[in-house]
């Protein structure tokens, strides 16, 4: 999943980016509200972590503009203050959740999982298809016979496939979602990761498979 982090405190932004990447998210960090809105025009994000006190445009204004143009991307507000007014204002402006600084990274991660859950149409942090599960908290890909802990890119690719079973996902979509628009990465890297995932599925005796459709992309399906 790709997250936008809008936080102007450089040290905190750096620390949060490291934590999120270690937990298998792709992250774009911006440092003011105006830039956040520009990045959000791409519609390429699964969630936004939005500080309220931001230069150029504050978080509440960003959130209002985002919602007024019809975006339903989940937004977690960060507030340095514990004033109830900020929280009420934020929730009324369309935030999905808020977190008061300072917070523990485990709580941040749990809240991100919770707010991005609705996008996967499954009620908890475990995605399932056939005899395979993917745990979004532990990154374990499991079957009744075993499990693998997936690395960042492998996890994100499998998450995208399992959240959209039987749907065609193009190589370009994987690339822009996981590696980002600005990436210099070549399209064939997607095929490389697909082949890793197929090896894992085979080793797990999965009754699902990643099918390739020539020049179109990949689908995750039950094995006939
Ligand atoms: Ca701030």
CSV table of C-alpha atoms and ligand atoms in Angstrom, one decimal:
chain,number,residue,atom,x,y,z
A,1,UNK,CA,0.0,0.0,0.0
A,2,UNK,CA,1.1,3.5,-0.8
A,3,UNK,CA,0.8,6.2,1.9
A,4,UNK,CA,1.2,10.0,1.8
A,5,UNK,CA,2.8,11.4,4.9
A,6,UNK,CA,2.3,15.2,5.4
A,7,UNK,CA,4.4,16.2,8.4
A,8,UNK,CA,6.6,19.3,8.5
A,9,UNK,CA,8.9,18.2,11.4
A,10,UNK,CA,11.8,16.8,9.4
A,11,UNK,CA,13.0,14.5,12.2
A,12,UNK,CA,9.6,13.0,12.8
A,13,UNK,CA,8.9,12.7,9.1
A,14,UNK,CA,12.1,10.8,8.7
A,15,UNK,CA,11.4,8.5,11.6
A,16,UNK,CA,7.9,7.8,10.5
A,17,UNK,CA,9.0,7.1,7.0
A,18,UNK,CA,11.5,4.6,8.2
A,19,UNK,CA,8.9,2.9,10.5
A,20,UNK,CA,6.4,2.7,7.7
A,21,UNK,CA,8.8,1.3,5.1
A,22,UNK,CA,10.0,-1.2,7.6
A,23,UNK,CA,6.4,-2.3,7.9
A,24,UNK,CA,6.1,-2.8,4.2
A,25,UNK,CA,4.4,0.4,3.1
A,26,UNK,CA,5.5,2.6,0.2
A,27,UNK,CA,5.7,6.2,1.5
A,28,UNK,CA,5.9,9.6,-0.1
A,29,UNK,CA,6.7,12.3,2.4
A,30,UNK,CA,5.7,16.0,1.9
A,31,UNK,CA,6.3,18.9,4.2
A,32,UNK,CA,3.4,21.3,3.6
A,33,UNK,CA,-0.3,21.3,2.9
A,34,UNK,CA,-0.1,22.7,-0.6
A,35,UNK,CA,2.3,20.0,-1.8
A,36,UNK,CA,0.1,17.3,0.0
A,37,UNK,CA,-2.9,18.4,-2.1
A,38,UNK,CA,-0.8,18.3,-5.3
A,39,UNK,CA,0.4,14.8,-4.6
A,40,UNK,CA,-3.1,13.7,-3.7
A,41,UNK,CA,-4.3,14.7,-7.2
A,42,UNK,CA,-2.7,11.5,-8.5
A,43,UNK,CA,-5.2,9.3,-6.6
A,44,UNK,CA,-2.5,6.8,-6.1
A,45,UNK,CA,-2.7,6.5,-2.3
A,46,UNK,CA,-4.3,4.0,0.0
A,47,UNK,CA,-4.1,6.3,3.0
A,48,UNK,CA,-2.9,9.7,4.2
A,49,UNK,CA,-1.2,10.6,7.5
A,50,UNK,CA,-1.9,14.3,7.8
A,51,UNK,CA,-0.5,16.6,10.4
A,52,UNK,CA,-2.9,19.4,11.4
A,53,UNK,CA,-0.2,22.1,11.9
A,54,UNK,CA,1.4,22.4,8.5
A,55,UNK,CA,2.8,25.4,6.6
A,56,UNK,CA,1.1,26.9,3.5
A,57,UNK,CA,-2.2,25.0,4.2
A,58,UNK,CA,-3.1,23.4,7.5
A,59,UNK,CA,-4.3,19.8,7.7
A,60,UNK,CA,-7.9,20.7,8.2
A,61,UNK,CA,-8.0,22.9,5.0
A,62,UNK,CA,-6.2,20.1,3.1
A,63,UNK,CA,-8.8,17.6,4.3
A,64,UNK,CA,-11.7,19.8,3.4
A,65,UNK,CA,-10.4,20.5,-0.1
A,66,UNK,CA,-9.6,16.8,-0.6
A,67,UNK,CA,-13.2,15.8,0.4
A,68,UNK,CA,-14.8,18.6,-1.6
A,69,UNK,CA,-13.2,17.2,-4.7
A,70,UNK,CA,-14.7,13.8,-4.0
A,71,UNK,CA,-11.7,11.9,-2.7
A,72,UNK,CA,-12.6,9.2,-0.2
A,73,UNK,CA,-9.0,8.2,0.6
A,74,UNK,CA,-8.7,7.3,4.3
A,75,UNK,CA,-7.1,10.1,6.4
A,76,UNK,CA,-5.4,9.8,9.8
A,77,UNK,CA,-4.9,13.2,11.4
A,78,UNK,CA,-1.9,13.9,13.6
A,79,UNK,CA,-2.3,16.6,16.2
A,80,UNK,CA,0.2,18.0,18.6
A,81,UNK,CA,-2.5,19.4,20.8
A,82,UNK,CA,-5.0,17.3,22.7
A,83,UNK,CA,-7.6,20.0,22.4
A,84,UNK,CA,-11.0,18.4,21.7
A,85,UNK,CA,-11.8,21.2,19.2
A,86,UNK,CA,-9.1,20.0,16.7
A,87,UNK,CA,-10.4,16.4,16.9
A,88,UNK,CA,-14.0,17.4,16.4
A,89,UNK,CA,-13.1,19.8,13.6
A,90,UNK,CA,-11.0,17.1,11.9
A,91,UNK,CA,-13.6,14.3,12.2
A,92,UNK,CA,-16.3,16.7,10.9
A,93,UNK,CA,-14.1,17.6,8.0
A,94,UNK,CA,-13.9,14.0,7.0
A,95,UNK,CA,-11.0,12.4,8.8
A,96,UNK,CA,-11.3,8.7,9.4
A,97,UNK,CA,-9.2,8.8,12.6
A,98,UNK,CA,-6.8,10.9,14.6
A,99,UNK,CA,-3.8,10.4,16.7
A,100,UNK,CA,-2.4,12.8,19.3
A,101,UNK,CA,1.4,13.3,19.5
A,102,UNK,CA,3.4,11.7,21.0
A,103,UNK,CA,2.2,8.3,20.0
A,104,UNK,CA,3.6,4.8,19.9
A,105,UNK,CA,4.5,3.5,16.4
A,106,UNK,CA,2.5,0.3,17.2
A,107,UNK,CA,-0.6,2.3,17.7
A,108,UNK,CA,0.1,4.3,14.4
A,109,UNK,CA,0.5,1.0,12.5
A,110,UNK,CA,-2.7,-0.5,14.0
A,111,UNK,CA,-4.7,2.6,13.1
A,112,UNK,CA,-3.4,2.6,9.5
A,113,UNK,CA,-4.3,-1.0,9.2
A,114,UNK,CA,-7.8,-0.3,10.5
A,115,UNK,CA,-8.5,2.7,8.3
A,116,UNK,CA,-7.2,1.0,5.1
A,117,UNK,CA,-9.2,-2.2,5.8
A,118,UNK,CA,-12.3,-0.9,4.1
A,119,UNK,CA,-10.4,-0.8,0.9
A,120,UNK,CA,-9.7,-4.5,1.0
A,121,UNK,CA,-13.4,-5.4,1.7
A,122,UNK,CA,-12.4,-7.8,4.4
A,123,UNK,CA,-13.2,-7.1,8.1
A,124,UNK,CA,-9.9,-7.8,9.7
A,125,UNK,CA,-6.2,-7.7,9.0
A,126,UNK,CA,-6.0,-11.1,7.4
A,127,UNK,CA,-6.7,-11.5,3.6
A,128,UNK,CA,-7.8,-14.9,2.5
A,129,UNK,CA,-8.3,-16.7,-0.8
A,130,UNK,CA,-8.5,-20.5,-1.2
A,131,UNK,CA,-6.2,-22.1,1.3
A,132,UNK,CA,-4.0,-19.1,1.5
A,133,UNK,CA,-4.0,-16.2,4.0
A,134,UNK,CA,-1.9,-13.0,4.1
A,135,UNK,CA,-1.6,-11.4,7.5
A,136,UNK,CA,-1.2,-7.6,7.1
A,137,UNK,CA,0.2,-7.2,10.6
A,138,UNK,CA,2.9,-10.0,10.5
A,139,UNK,CA,3.4,-10.2,6.7
A,140,UNK,CA,3.0,-13.9,6.9
A,141,UNK,CA,1.8,-15.7,3.8
A,142,UNK,CA,0.4,-19.0,5.1
A,143,UNK,CA,-1.3,-22.2,4.1
A,144,UNK,CA,-2.3,-25.2,6.3
A,145,UNK,CA,1.2,-26.6,5.5
A,146,UNK,CA,3.5,-23.7,6.3
A,147,UNK,CA,4.2,-20.0,6.0
A,148,UNK,CA,6.7,-17.4,4.6
A,149,UNK,CA,7.4,-13.9,5.9
A,150,UNK,CA,7.3,-11.7,2.8
A,151,UNK,CA,9.7,-8.9,2.2
A,152,UNK,CA,8.4,-5.4,1.5
A,153,UNK,CA,7.8,-5.5,-2.3
A,154,UNK,CA,6.6,-9.2,-2.2
A,155,UNK,CA,4.2,-8.4,0.5
A,156,UNK,CA,2.8,-5.3,-1.2
A,157,UNK,CA,2.3,-7.2,-4.5
A,158,UNK,CA,0.6,-10.1,-2.8
A,159,UNK,CA,-1.6,-7.7,-0.8
A,160,UNK,CA,-2.7,-6.0,-4.0
A,161,UNK,CA,-3.5,-9.3,-5.6
A,162,UNK,CA,-5.4,-10.7,-2.6
A,163,UNK,CA,-7.3,-7.5,-2.0
A,164,UNK,CA,-8.6,-7.8,-5.6
A,165,UNK,CA,-9.0,-11.5,-6.3
A,166,UNK,CA,-9.9,-12.5,-9.9
A,167,UNK,CA,-9.3,-8.9,-11.0
A,168,UNK,CA,-6.8,-8.0,-13.7
A,169,UNK,CA,-3.9,-5.9,-12.4
A,170,UNK,CA,-1.5,-4.5,-14.9
A,171,UNK,CA,2.2,-4.4,-14.5
A,172,UNK,CA,2.0,-0.6,-14.7
A,173,UNK,CA,-0.4,-0.6,-11.8
A,174,UNK,CA,1.9,-2.6,-9.6
A,175,UNK,CA,4.8,-0.3,-10.6
A,176,UNK,CA,3.0,3.0,-9.9
A,177,UNK,CA,1.4,1.7,-6.7
A,178,UNK,CA,4.5,0.1,-5.1
A,179,UNK,CA,7.5,1.7,-6.7
A,180,UNK,CA,5.9,5.0,-7.4
A,181,UNK,CA,5.4,7.2,-10.5
A,182,UNK,CA,9.0,8.6,-10.3
A,183,UNK,CA,10.6,5.3,-10.2
A,184,UNK,CA,13.3,4.4,-12.6
A,185,UNK,CA,12.4,0.8,-12.1
A,186,UNK,CA,11.8,-1.2,-15.3
A,187,UNK,CA,8.5,-3.0,-15.8
A,188,UNK,CA,10.1,-6.5,-15.8
A,189,UNK,CA,10.8,-6.1,-12.1
A,190,UNK,CA,7.1,-6.9,-11.6
A,191,UNK,CA,7.6,-10.2,-13.4
A,192,UNK,CA,10.6,-11.0,-11.2
A,193,UNK,CA,8.5,-10.5,-8.0
A,194,UNK,CA,5.6,-12.4,-9.5
A,195,UNK,CA,7.9,-15.4,-10.0
A,196,UNK,CA,9.1,-15.2,-6.4
A,197,UNK,CA,5.4,-15.2,-5.2
A,198,UNK,CA,4.6,-18.2,-7.5
A,199,UNK,CA,7.5,-20.1,-5.9
A,200,UNK,CA,6.1,-19.4,-2.5
A,201,UNK,CA,2.6,-20.4,-3.5
A,202,UNK,CA,3.9,-23.7,-4.9
A,203,UNK,CA,5.9,-24.4,-1.8
A,204,UNK,CA,2.8,-23.8,0.3
A,205,UNK,CA,0.7,-26.2,-1.8
A,206,UNK,CA,-1.6,-23.3,-2.6
A,207,UNK,CA,-4.9,-24.0,-4.4
A,208,UNK,CA,-4.7,-20.4,-5.9
A,209,UNK,CA,-2.4,-19.2,-8.6
A,210,UNK,CA,-1.2,-16.0,-10.2
A,211,UNK,CA,-2.2,-16.1,-13.8
A,212,UNK,CA,-0.5,-13.9,-16.4
A,213,UNK,CA,-2.5,-12.5,-19.2
A,214,UNK,CA,-0.2,-11.7,-22.1
A,215,UNK,CA,0.5,-7.9,-22.3
A,216,UNK,CA,-2.3,-7.2,-19.9
A,217,UNK,CA,-1.3,-8.1,-16.4
A,218,UNK,CA,-1.9,-10.6,-13.7
A,219,UNK,CA,-4.9,-12.1,-11.8
A,220,UNK,CA,-5.0,-14.2,-8.6
A,221,UNK,CA,-7.4,-17.1,-9.0
A,222,UNK,CA,-8.4,-20.4,-7.5
A,223,UNK,CA,-6.8,-23.3,-9.3
A,224,UNK,CA,-9.4,-25.1,-11.4
B,1,LIG,CA1,3.5,20.2,12.2
